[in-house]
Short mmCIF file of N, CA and C and ligand atoms in Angstrom, two decimals:
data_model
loop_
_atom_site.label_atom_id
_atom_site.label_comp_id
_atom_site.label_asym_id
_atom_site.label_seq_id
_atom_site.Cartn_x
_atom_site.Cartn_y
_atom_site.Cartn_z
N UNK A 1 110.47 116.76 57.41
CA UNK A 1 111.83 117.18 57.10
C UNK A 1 112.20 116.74 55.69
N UNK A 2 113.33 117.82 55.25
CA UNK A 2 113.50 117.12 53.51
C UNK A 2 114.98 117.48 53.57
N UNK A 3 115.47 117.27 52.57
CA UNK A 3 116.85 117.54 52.26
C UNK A 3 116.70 118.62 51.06
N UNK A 4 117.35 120.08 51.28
CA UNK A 4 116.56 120.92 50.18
C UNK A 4 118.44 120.62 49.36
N UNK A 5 117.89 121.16 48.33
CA UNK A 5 119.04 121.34 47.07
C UNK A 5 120.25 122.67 47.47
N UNK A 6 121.89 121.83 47.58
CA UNK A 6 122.56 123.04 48.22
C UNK A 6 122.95 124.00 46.68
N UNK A 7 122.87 125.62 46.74
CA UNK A 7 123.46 125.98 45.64
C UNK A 7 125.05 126.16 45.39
N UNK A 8 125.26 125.96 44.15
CA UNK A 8 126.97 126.14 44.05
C UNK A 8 127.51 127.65 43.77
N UNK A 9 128.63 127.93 44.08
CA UNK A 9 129.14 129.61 43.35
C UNK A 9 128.52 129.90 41.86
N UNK A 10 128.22 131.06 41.66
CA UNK A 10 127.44 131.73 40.95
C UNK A 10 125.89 131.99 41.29
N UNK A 11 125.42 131.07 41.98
CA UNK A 11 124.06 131.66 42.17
C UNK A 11 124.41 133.18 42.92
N UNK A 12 123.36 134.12 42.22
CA UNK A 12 123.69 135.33 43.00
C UNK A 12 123.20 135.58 44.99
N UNK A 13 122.31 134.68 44.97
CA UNK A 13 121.86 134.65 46.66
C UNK A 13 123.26 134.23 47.62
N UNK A 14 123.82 133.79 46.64
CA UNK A 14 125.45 133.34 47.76
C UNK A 14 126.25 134.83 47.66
N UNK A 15 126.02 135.91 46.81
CA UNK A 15 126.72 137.14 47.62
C UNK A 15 126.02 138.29 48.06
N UNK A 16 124.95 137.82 48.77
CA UNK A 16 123.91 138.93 49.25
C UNK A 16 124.07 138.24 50.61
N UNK A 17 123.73 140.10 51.54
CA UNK A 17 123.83 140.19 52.59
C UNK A 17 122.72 139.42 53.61
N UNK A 18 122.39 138.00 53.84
CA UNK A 18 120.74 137.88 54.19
C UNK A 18 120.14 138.57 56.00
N UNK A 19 119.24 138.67 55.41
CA UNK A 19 118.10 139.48 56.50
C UNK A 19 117.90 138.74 57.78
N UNK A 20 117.95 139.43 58.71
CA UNK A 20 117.99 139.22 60.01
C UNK A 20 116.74 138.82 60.37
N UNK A 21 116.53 137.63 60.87
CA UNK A 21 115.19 137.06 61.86
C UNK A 21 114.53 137.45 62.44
N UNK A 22 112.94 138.03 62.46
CA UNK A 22 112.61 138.99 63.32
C UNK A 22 111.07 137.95 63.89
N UNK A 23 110.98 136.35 63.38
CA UNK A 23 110.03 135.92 63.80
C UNK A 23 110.23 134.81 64.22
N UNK A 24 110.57 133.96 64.79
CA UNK A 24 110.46 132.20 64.62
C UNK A 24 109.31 131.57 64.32
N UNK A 25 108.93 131.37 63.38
CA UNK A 25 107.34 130.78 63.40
C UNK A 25 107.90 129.30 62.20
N UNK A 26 107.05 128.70 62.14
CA UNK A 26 107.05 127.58 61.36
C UNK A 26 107.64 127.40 60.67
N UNK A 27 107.73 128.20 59.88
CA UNK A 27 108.87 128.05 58.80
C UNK A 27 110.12 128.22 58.84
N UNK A 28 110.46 129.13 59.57
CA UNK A 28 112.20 128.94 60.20
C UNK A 28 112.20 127.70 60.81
N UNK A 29 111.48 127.34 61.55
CA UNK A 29 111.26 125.65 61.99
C UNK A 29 111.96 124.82 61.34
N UNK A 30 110.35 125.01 59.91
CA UNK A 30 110.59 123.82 59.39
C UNK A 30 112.06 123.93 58.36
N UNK A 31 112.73 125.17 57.86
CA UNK A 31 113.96 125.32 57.35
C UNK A 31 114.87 124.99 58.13
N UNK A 32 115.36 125.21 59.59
CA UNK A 32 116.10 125.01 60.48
C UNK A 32 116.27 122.91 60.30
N UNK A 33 115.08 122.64 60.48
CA UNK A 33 114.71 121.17 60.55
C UNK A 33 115.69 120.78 58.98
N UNK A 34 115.28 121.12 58.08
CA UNK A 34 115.74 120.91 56.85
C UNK A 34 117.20 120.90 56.41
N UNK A 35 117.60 121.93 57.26
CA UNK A 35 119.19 122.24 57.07
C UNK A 35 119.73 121.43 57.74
N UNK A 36 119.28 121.04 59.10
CA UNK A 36 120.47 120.19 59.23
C UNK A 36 120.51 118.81 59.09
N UNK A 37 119.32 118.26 57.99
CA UNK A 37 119.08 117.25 57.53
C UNK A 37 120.35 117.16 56.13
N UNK A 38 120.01 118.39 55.41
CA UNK A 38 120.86 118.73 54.73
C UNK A 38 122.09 118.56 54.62
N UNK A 39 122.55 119.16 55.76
CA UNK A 39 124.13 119.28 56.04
C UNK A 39 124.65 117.80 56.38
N UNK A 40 123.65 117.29 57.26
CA UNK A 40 124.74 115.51 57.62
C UNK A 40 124.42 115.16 56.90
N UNK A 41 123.20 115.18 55.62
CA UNK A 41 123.58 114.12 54.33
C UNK A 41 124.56 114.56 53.20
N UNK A 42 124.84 115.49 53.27
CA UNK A 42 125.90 116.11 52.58
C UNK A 42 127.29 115.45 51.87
N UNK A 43 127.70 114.77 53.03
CA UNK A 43 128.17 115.10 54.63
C UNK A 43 128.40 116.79 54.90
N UNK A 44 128.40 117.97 56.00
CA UNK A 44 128.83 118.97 56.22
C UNK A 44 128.84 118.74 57.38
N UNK A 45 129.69 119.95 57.53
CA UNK A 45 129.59 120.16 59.52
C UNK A 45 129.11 121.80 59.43
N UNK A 46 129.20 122.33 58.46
CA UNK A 46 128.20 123.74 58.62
C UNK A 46 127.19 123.86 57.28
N UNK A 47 126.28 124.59 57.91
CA UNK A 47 125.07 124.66 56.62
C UNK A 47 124.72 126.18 56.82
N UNK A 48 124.76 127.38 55.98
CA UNK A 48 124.37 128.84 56.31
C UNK A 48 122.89 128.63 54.98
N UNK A 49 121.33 129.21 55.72
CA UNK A 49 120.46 129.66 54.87
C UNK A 49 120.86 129.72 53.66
N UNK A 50 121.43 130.44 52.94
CA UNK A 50 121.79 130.97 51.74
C UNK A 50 122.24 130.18 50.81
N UNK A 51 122.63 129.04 51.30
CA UNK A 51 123.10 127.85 50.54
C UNK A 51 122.08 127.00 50.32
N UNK A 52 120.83 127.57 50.47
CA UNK A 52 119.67 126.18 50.08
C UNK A 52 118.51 127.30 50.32
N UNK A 53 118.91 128.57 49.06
CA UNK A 53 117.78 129.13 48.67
C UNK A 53 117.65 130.54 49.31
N UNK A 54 117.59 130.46 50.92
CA UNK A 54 116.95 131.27 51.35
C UNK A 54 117.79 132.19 52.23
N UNK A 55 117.34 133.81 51.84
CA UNK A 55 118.46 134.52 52.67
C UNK A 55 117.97 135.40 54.17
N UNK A 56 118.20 134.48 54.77
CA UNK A 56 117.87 134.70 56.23
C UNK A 56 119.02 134.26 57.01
N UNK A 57 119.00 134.80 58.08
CA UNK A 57 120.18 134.84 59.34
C UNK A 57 120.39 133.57 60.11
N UNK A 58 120.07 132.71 59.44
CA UNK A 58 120.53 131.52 60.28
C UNK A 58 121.41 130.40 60.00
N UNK A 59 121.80 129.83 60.65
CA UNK A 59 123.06 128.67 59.88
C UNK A 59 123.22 127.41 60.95
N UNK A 60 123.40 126.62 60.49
CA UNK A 60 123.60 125.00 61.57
C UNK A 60 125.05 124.82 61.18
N UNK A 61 125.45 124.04 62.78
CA UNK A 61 126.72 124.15 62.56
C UNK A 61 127.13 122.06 63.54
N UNK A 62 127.59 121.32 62.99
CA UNK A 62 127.99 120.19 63.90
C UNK A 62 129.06 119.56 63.58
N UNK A 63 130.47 120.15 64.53
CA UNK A 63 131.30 119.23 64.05
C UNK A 63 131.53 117.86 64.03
N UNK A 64 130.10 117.25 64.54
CA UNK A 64 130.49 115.46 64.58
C UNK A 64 129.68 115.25 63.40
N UNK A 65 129.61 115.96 62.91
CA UNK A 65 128.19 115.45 61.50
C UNK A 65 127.16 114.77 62.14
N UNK A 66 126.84 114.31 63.07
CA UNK A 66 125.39 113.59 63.46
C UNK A 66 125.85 112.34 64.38
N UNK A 67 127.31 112.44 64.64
CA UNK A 67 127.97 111.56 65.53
C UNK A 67 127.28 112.14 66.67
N UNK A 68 127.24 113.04 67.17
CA UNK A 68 127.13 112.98 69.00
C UNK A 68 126.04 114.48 68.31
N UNK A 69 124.50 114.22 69.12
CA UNK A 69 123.50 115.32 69.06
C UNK A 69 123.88 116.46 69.90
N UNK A 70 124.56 116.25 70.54
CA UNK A 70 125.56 117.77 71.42
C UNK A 70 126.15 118.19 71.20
N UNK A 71 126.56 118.35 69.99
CA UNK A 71 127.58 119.44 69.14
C UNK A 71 126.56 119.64 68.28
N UNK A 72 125.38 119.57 67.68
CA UNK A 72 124.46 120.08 66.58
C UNK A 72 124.35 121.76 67.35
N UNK A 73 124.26 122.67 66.68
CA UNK A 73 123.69 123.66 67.00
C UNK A 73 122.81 124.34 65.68
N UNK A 74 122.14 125.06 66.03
CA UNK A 74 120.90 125.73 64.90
C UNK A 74 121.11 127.52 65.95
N UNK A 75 121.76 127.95 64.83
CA UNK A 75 122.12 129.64 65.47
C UNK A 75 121.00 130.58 64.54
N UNK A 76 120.49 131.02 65.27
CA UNK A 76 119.61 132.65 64.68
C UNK A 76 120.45 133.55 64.73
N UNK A 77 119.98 134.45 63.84
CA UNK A 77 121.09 135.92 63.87
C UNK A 77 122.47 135.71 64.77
N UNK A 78 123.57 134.95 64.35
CA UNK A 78 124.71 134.82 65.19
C UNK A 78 125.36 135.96 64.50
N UNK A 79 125.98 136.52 66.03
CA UNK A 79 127.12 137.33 65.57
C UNK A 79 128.50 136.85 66.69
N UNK A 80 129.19 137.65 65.83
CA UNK A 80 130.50 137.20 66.53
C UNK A 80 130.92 138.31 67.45
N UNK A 81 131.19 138.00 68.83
CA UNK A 81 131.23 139.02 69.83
C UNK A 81 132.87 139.69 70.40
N UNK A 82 133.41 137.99 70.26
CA UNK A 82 134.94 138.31 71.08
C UNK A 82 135.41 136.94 69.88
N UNK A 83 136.55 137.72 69.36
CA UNK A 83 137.68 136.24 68.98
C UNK A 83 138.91 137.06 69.36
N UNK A 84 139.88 135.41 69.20
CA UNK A 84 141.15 135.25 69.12
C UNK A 84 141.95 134.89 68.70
N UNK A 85 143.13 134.79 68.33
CA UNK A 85 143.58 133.92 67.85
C UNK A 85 144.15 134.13 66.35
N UNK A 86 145.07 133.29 65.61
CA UNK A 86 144.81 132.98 64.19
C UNK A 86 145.28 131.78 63.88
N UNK A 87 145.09 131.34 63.13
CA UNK A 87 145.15 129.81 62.67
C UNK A 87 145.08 129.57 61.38
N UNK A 88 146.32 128.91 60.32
CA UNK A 88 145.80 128.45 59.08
C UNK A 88 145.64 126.79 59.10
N UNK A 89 144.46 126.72 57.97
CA UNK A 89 143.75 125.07 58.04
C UNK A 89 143.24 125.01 56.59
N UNK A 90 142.98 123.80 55.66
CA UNK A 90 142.41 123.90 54.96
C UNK A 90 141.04 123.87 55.09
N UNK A 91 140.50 124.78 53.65
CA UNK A 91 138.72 124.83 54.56
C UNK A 91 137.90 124.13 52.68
N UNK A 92 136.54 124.16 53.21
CA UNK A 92 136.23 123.72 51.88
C UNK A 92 134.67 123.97 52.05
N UNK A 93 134.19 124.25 51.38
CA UNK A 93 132.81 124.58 51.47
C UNK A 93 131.63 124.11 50.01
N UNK A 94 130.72 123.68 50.74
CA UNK A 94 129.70 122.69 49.98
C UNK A 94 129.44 123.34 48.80
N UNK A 95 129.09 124.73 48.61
CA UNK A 95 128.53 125.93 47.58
C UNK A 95 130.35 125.83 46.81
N UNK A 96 131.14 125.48 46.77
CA UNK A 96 132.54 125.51 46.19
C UNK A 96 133.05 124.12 46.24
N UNK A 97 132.16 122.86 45.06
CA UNK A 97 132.89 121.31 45.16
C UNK A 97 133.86 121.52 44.70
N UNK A 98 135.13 120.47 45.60
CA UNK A 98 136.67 120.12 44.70
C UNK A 98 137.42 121.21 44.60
N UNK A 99 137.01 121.84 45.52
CA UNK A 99 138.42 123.12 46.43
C UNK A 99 138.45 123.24 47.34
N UNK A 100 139.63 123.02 48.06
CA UNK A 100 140.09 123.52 49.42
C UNK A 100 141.31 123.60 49.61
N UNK A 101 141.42 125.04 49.90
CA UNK A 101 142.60 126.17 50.12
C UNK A 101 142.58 126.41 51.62
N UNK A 102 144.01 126.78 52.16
CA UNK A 102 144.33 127.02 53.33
C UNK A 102 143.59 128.71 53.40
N UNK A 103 142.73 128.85 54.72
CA UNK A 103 142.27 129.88 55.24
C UNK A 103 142.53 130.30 56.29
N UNK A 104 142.83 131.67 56.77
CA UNK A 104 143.31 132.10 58.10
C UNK A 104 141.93 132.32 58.88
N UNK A 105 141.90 131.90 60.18
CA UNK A 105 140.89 132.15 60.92
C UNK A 105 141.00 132.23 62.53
N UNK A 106 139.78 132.93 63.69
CA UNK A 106 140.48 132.79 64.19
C UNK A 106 140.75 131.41 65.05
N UNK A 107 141.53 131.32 66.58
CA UNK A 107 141.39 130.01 66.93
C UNK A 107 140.43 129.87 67.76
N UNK A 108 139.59 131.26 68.45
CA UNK A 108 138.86 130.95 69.46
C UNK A 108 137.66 132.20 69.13
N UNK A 109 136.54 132.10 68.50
CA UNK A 109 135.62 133.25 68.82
C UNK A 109 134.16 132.73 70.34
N UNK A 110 133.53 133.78 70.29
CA UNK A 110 132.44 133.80 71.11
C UNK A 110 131.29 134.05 69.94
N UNK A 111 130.18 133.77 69.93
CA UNK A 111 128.97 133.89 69.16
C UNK A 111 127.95 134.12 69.78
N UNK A 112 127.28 135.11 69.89
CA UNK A 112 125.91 135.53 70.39
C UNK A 112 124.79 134.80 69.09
N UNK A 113 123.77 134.64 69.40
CA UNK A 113 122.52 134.18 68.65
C UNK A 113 121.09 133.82 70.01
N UNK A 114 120.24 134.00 68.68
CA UNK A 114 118.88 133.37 69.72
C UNK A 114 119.04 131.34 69.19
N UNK A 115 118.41 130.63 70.02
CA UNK A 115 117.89 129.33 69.67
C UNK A 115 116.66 129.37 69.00
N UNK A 116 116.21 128.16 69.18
CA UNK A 116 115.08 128.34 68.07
C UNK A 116 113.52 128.67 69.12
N UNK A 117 113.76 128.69 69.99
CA UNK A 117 113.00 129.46 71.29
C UNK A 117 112.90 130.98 71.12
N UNK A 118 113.59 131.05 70.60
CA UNK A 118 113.99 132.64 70.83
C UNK A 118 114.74 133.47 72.09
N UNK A 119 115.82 132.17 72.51
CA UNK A 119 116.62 132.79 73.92
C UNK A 119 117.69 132.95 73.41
N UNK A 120 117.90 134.26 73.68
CA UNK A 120 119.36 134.66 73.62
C UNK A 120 120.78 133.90 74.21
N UNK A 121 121.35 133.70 73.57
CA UNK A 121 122.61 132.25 73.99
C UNK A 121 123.89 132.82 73.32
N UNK A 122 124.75 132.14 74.02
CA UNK A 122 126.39 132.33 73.93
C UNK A 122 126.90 130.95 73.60
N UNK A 123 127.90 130.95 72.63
CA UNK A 123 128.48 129.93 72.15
C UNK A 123 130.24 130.18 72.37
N UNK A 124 130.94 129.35 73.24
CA UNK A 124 132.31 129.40 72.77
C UNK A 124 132.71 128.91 71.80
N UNK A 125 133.66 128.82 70.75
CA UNK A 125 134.14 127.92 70.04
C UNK A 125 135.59 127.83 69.68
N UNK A 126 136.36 127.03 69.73
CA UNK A 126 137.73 126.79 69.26
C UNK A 126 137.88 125.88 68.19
N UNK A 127 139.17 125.94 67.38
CA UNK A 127 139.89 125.64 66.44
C UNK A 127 138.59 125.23 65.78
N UNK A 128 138.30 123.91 65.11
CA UNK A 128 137.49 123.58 64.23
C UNK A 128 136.33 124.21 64.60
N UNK A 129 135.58 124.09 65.57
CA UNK A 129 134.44 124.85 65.67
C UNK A 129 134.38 126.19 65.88
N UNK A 130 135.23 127.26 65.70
CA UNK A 130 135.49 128.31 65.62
C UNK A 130 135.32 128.46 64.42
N UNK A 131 136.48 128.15 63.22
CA UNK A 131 136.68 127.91 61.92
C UNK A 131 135.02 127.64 61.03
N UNK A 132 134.63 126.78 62.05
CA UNK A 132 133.07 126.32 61.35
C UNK A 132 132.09 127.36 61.50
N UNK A 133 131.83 128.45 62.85
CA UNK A 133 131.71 129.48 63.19
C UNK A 133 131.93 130.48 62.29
N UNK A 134 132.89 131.12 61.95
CA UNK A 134 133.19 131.79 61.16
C UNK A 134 132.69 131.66 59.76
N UNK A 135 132.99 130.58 59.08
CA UNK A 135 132.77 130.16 57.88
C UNK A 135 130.87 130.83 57.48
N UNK A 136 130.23 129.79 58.20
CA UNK A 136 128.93 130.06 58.12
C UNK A 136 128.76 131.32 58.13
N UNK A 137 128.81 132.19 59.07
CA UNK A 137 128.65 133.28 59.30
C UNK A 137 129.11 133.94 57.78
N UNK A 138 130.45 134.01 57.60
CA UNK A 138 131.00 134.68 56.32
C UNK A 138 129.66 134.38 55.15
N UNK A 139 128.70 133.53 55.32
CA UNK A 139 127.98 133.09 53.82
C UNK A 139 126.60 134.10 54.08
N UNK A 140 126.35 134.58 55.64
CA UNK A 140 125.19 135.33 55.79
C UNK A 140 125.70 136.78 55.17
N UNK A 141 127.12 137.01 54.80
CA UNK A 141 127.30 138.40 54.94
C UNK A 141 127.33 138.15 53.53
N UNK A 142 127.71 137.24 52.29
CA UNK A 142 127.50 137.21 51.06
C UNK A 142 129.19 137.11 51.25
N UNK A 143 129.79 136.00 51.63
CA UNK A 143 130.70 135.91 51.38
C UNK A 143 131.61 134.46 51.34
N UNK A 144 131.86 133.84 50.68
CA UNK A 144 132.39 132.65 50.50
C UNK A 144 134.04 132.33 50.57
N UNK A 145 134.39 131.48 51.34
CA UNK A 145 135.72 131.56 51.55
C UNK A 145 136.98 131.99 50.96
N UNK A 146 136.37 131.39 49.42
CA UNK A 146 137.62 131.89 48.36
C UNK A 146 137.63 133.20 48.55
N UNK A 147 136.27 134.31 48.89
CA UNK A 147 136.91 135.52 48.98
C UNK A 147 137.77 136.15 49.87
N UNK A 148 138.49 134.98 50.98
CA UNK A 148 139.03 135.07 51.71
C UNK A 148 141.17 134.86 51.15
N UNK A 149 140.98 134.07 50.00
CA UNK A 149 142.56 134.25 49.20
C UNK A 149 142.75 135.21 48.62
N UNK A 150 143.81 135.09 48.36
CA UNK A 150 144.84 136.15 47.20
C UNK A 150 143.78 136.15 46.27
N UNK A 151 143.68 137.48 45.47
CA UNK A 151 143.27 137.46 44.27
C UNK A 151 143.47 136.58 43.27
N UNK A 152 144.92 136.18 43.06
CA UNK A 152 145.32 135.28 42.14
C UNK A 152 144.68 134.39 42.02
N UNK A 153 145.35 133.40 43.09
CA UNK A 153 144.64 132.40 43.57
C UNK A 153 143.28 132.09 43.23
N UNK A 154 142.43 133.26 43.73
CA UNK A 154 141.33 133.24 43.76
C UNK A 154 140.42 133.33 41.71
N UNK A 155 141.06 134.13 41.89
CA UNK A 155 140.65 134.07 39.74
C UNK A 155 141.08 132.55 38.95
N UNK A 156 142.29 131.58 40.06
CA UNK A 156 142.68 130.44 39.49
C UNK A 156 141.55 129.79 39.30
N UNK A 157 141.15 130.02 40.66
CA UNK A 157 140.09 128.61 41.14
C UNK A 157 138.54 129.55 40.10
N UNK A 158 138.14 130.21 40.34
CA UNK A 158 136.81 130.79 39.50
C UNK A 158 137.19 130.17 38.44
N UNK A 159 138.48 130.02 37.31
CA UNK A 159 138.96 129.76 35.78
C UNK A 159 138.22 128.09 35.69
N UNK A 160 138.73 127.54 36.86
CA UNK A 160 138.84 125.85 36.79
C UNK A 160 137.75 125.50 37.29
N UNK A 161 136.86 126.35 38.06
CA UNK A 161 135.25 126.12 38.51
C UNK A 161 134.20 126.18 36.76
N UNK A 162 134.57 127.52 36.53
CA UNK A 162 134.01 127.60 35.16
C UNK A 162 134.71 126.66 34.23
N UNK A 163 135.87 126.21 34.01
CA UNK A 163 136.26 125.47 32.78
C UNK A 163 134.97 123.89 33.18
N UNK A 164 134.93 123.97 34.67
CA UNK A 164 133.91 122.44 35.05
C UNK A 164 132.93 122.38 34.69
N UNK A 165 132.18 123.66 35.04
CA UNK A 165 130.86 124.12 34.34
C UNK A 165 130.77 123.77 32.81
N UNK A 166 131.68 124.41 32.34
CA UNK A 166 131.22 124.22 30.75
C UNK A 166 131.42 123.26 30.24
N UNK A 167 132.43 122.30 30.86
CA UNK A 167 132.26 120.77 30.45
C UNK A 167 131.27 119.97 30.77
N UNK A 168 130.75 120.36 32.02
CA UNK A 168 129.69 119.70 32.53
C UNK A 168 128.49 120.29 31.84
N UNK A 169 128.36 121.51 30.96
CA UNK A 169 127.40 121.62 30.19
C UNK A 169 127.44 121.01 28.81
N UNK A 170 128.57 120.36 28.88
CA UNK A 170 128.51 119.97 27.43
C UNK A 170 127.93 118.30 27.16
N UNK A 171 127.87 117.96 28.32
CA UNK A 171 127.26 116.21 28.61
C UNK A 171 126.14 116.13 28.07
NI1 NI B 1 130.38 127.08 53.05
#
C-alpha cells in the first residue's frame, strides 16, 4: 500500500468523465488499497479515482476517517438510484485546498455499486454520508463541487485559487 499524490483543480483528469470498471483484477486492488490509505492520511472522508491520477469508476468513502472500519466503504461503478431530500452544509474537497462553500445536497440517497468481489450491493446513506456520496460521485462525472455555486461565486474562488498558484510559483 502507498499513499499516491492527490491532484488539485486544473489538472485536466478532474473534468473528465472516468470509465466504468469492467475487471477487478490487481490493480483496482491494489488502487482501491491505496486510496483509502490516501484519504485517512489526508485526513478525508471521501477519495474519487480521479483525484490520484486515475480515471476509473471507483471512489472510497469513510465518514469516521479510520475511527470505526465499518463505515470504510470502497464503491465500484456507484450510481445513485433513489434520493431525497435537500440540505445545505459546508463542503470542501481535497482537489480544492482552503475553500469551503455551502452546497445543496440531497439528505438521503441510495447507491448501487459492486464491492471489490464483484457483488452487486446497496448502500443507504444520510446527511453526511449522503453528502459524502454524492460528492465523490460528482468527481467520476468530471465534476467538482465549486461547479455546484453561482457562477460568481464560483469565478471568485478560481481568481483567489490562481492568485495562490502564482504566488506559490513565485517561491
Ligand atoms: Ni472532492
Amino acid at each position: 500500500m502507498a499513499v499516491r499524490k492527490i491532484l488539485t483543480i486544473g489538472h485536466p483528469i478532474l473534468t473528465k468523465v472516468a470509465e466504468p470498471i469492467t475487471e477487478i483484477d490487481d490493480e483496482i486492488r491494489a488502487l482501491a488499497a491505496d486510496m483509502v490509505e490516501t484519504m485517512h492520511k489526508a485526513p478525508g472522508l471521501g477519495l474519487a479515482a480521479p483525484q490520484v491520477d486515475v480515471s476509473k469508476r471507483l471512489i472510497t468513502v469513510d465518514p469516521s476517517i479510520g475511527e470505526n472500519p465499518e463505515e470504510l466503504l470502497v464503491l465500484i461503478n456507484p450510481e445513485i438510484t433513489d434520493q431525497e431530500g435537500q440540505v445545505t452544509c459546508e463542503e470542501g474537497c481535497l482537489s480544492v485546498p482552503d475553500v469551503s462553500e455551502p452546497v445543496t445536497r440531497p439528505t438521503r440517497v441510495v447507491v448501487s455499486f459492486l464491492d471489490l468481489k464483484g457483488v452487486p450491493c446497496s448502500v443507504e446513506g444520510f446527511d453526511l454520508m449522503a453528502r459524502a456520496l454524492c460528492h465523490e460521485i460528482d468527481h467520476l462525472n468530471g465534476k467538482l463541487f465549486i461547479e455546484r455555486l453561482s457562477p460568481l461565486k464560483r469565478a471568485l474562488i478560481k481568481k483567489k485559487l490562481k492568485k495562490k498558484r502564482d504566488k506559490d510559483g513565485e517561491r
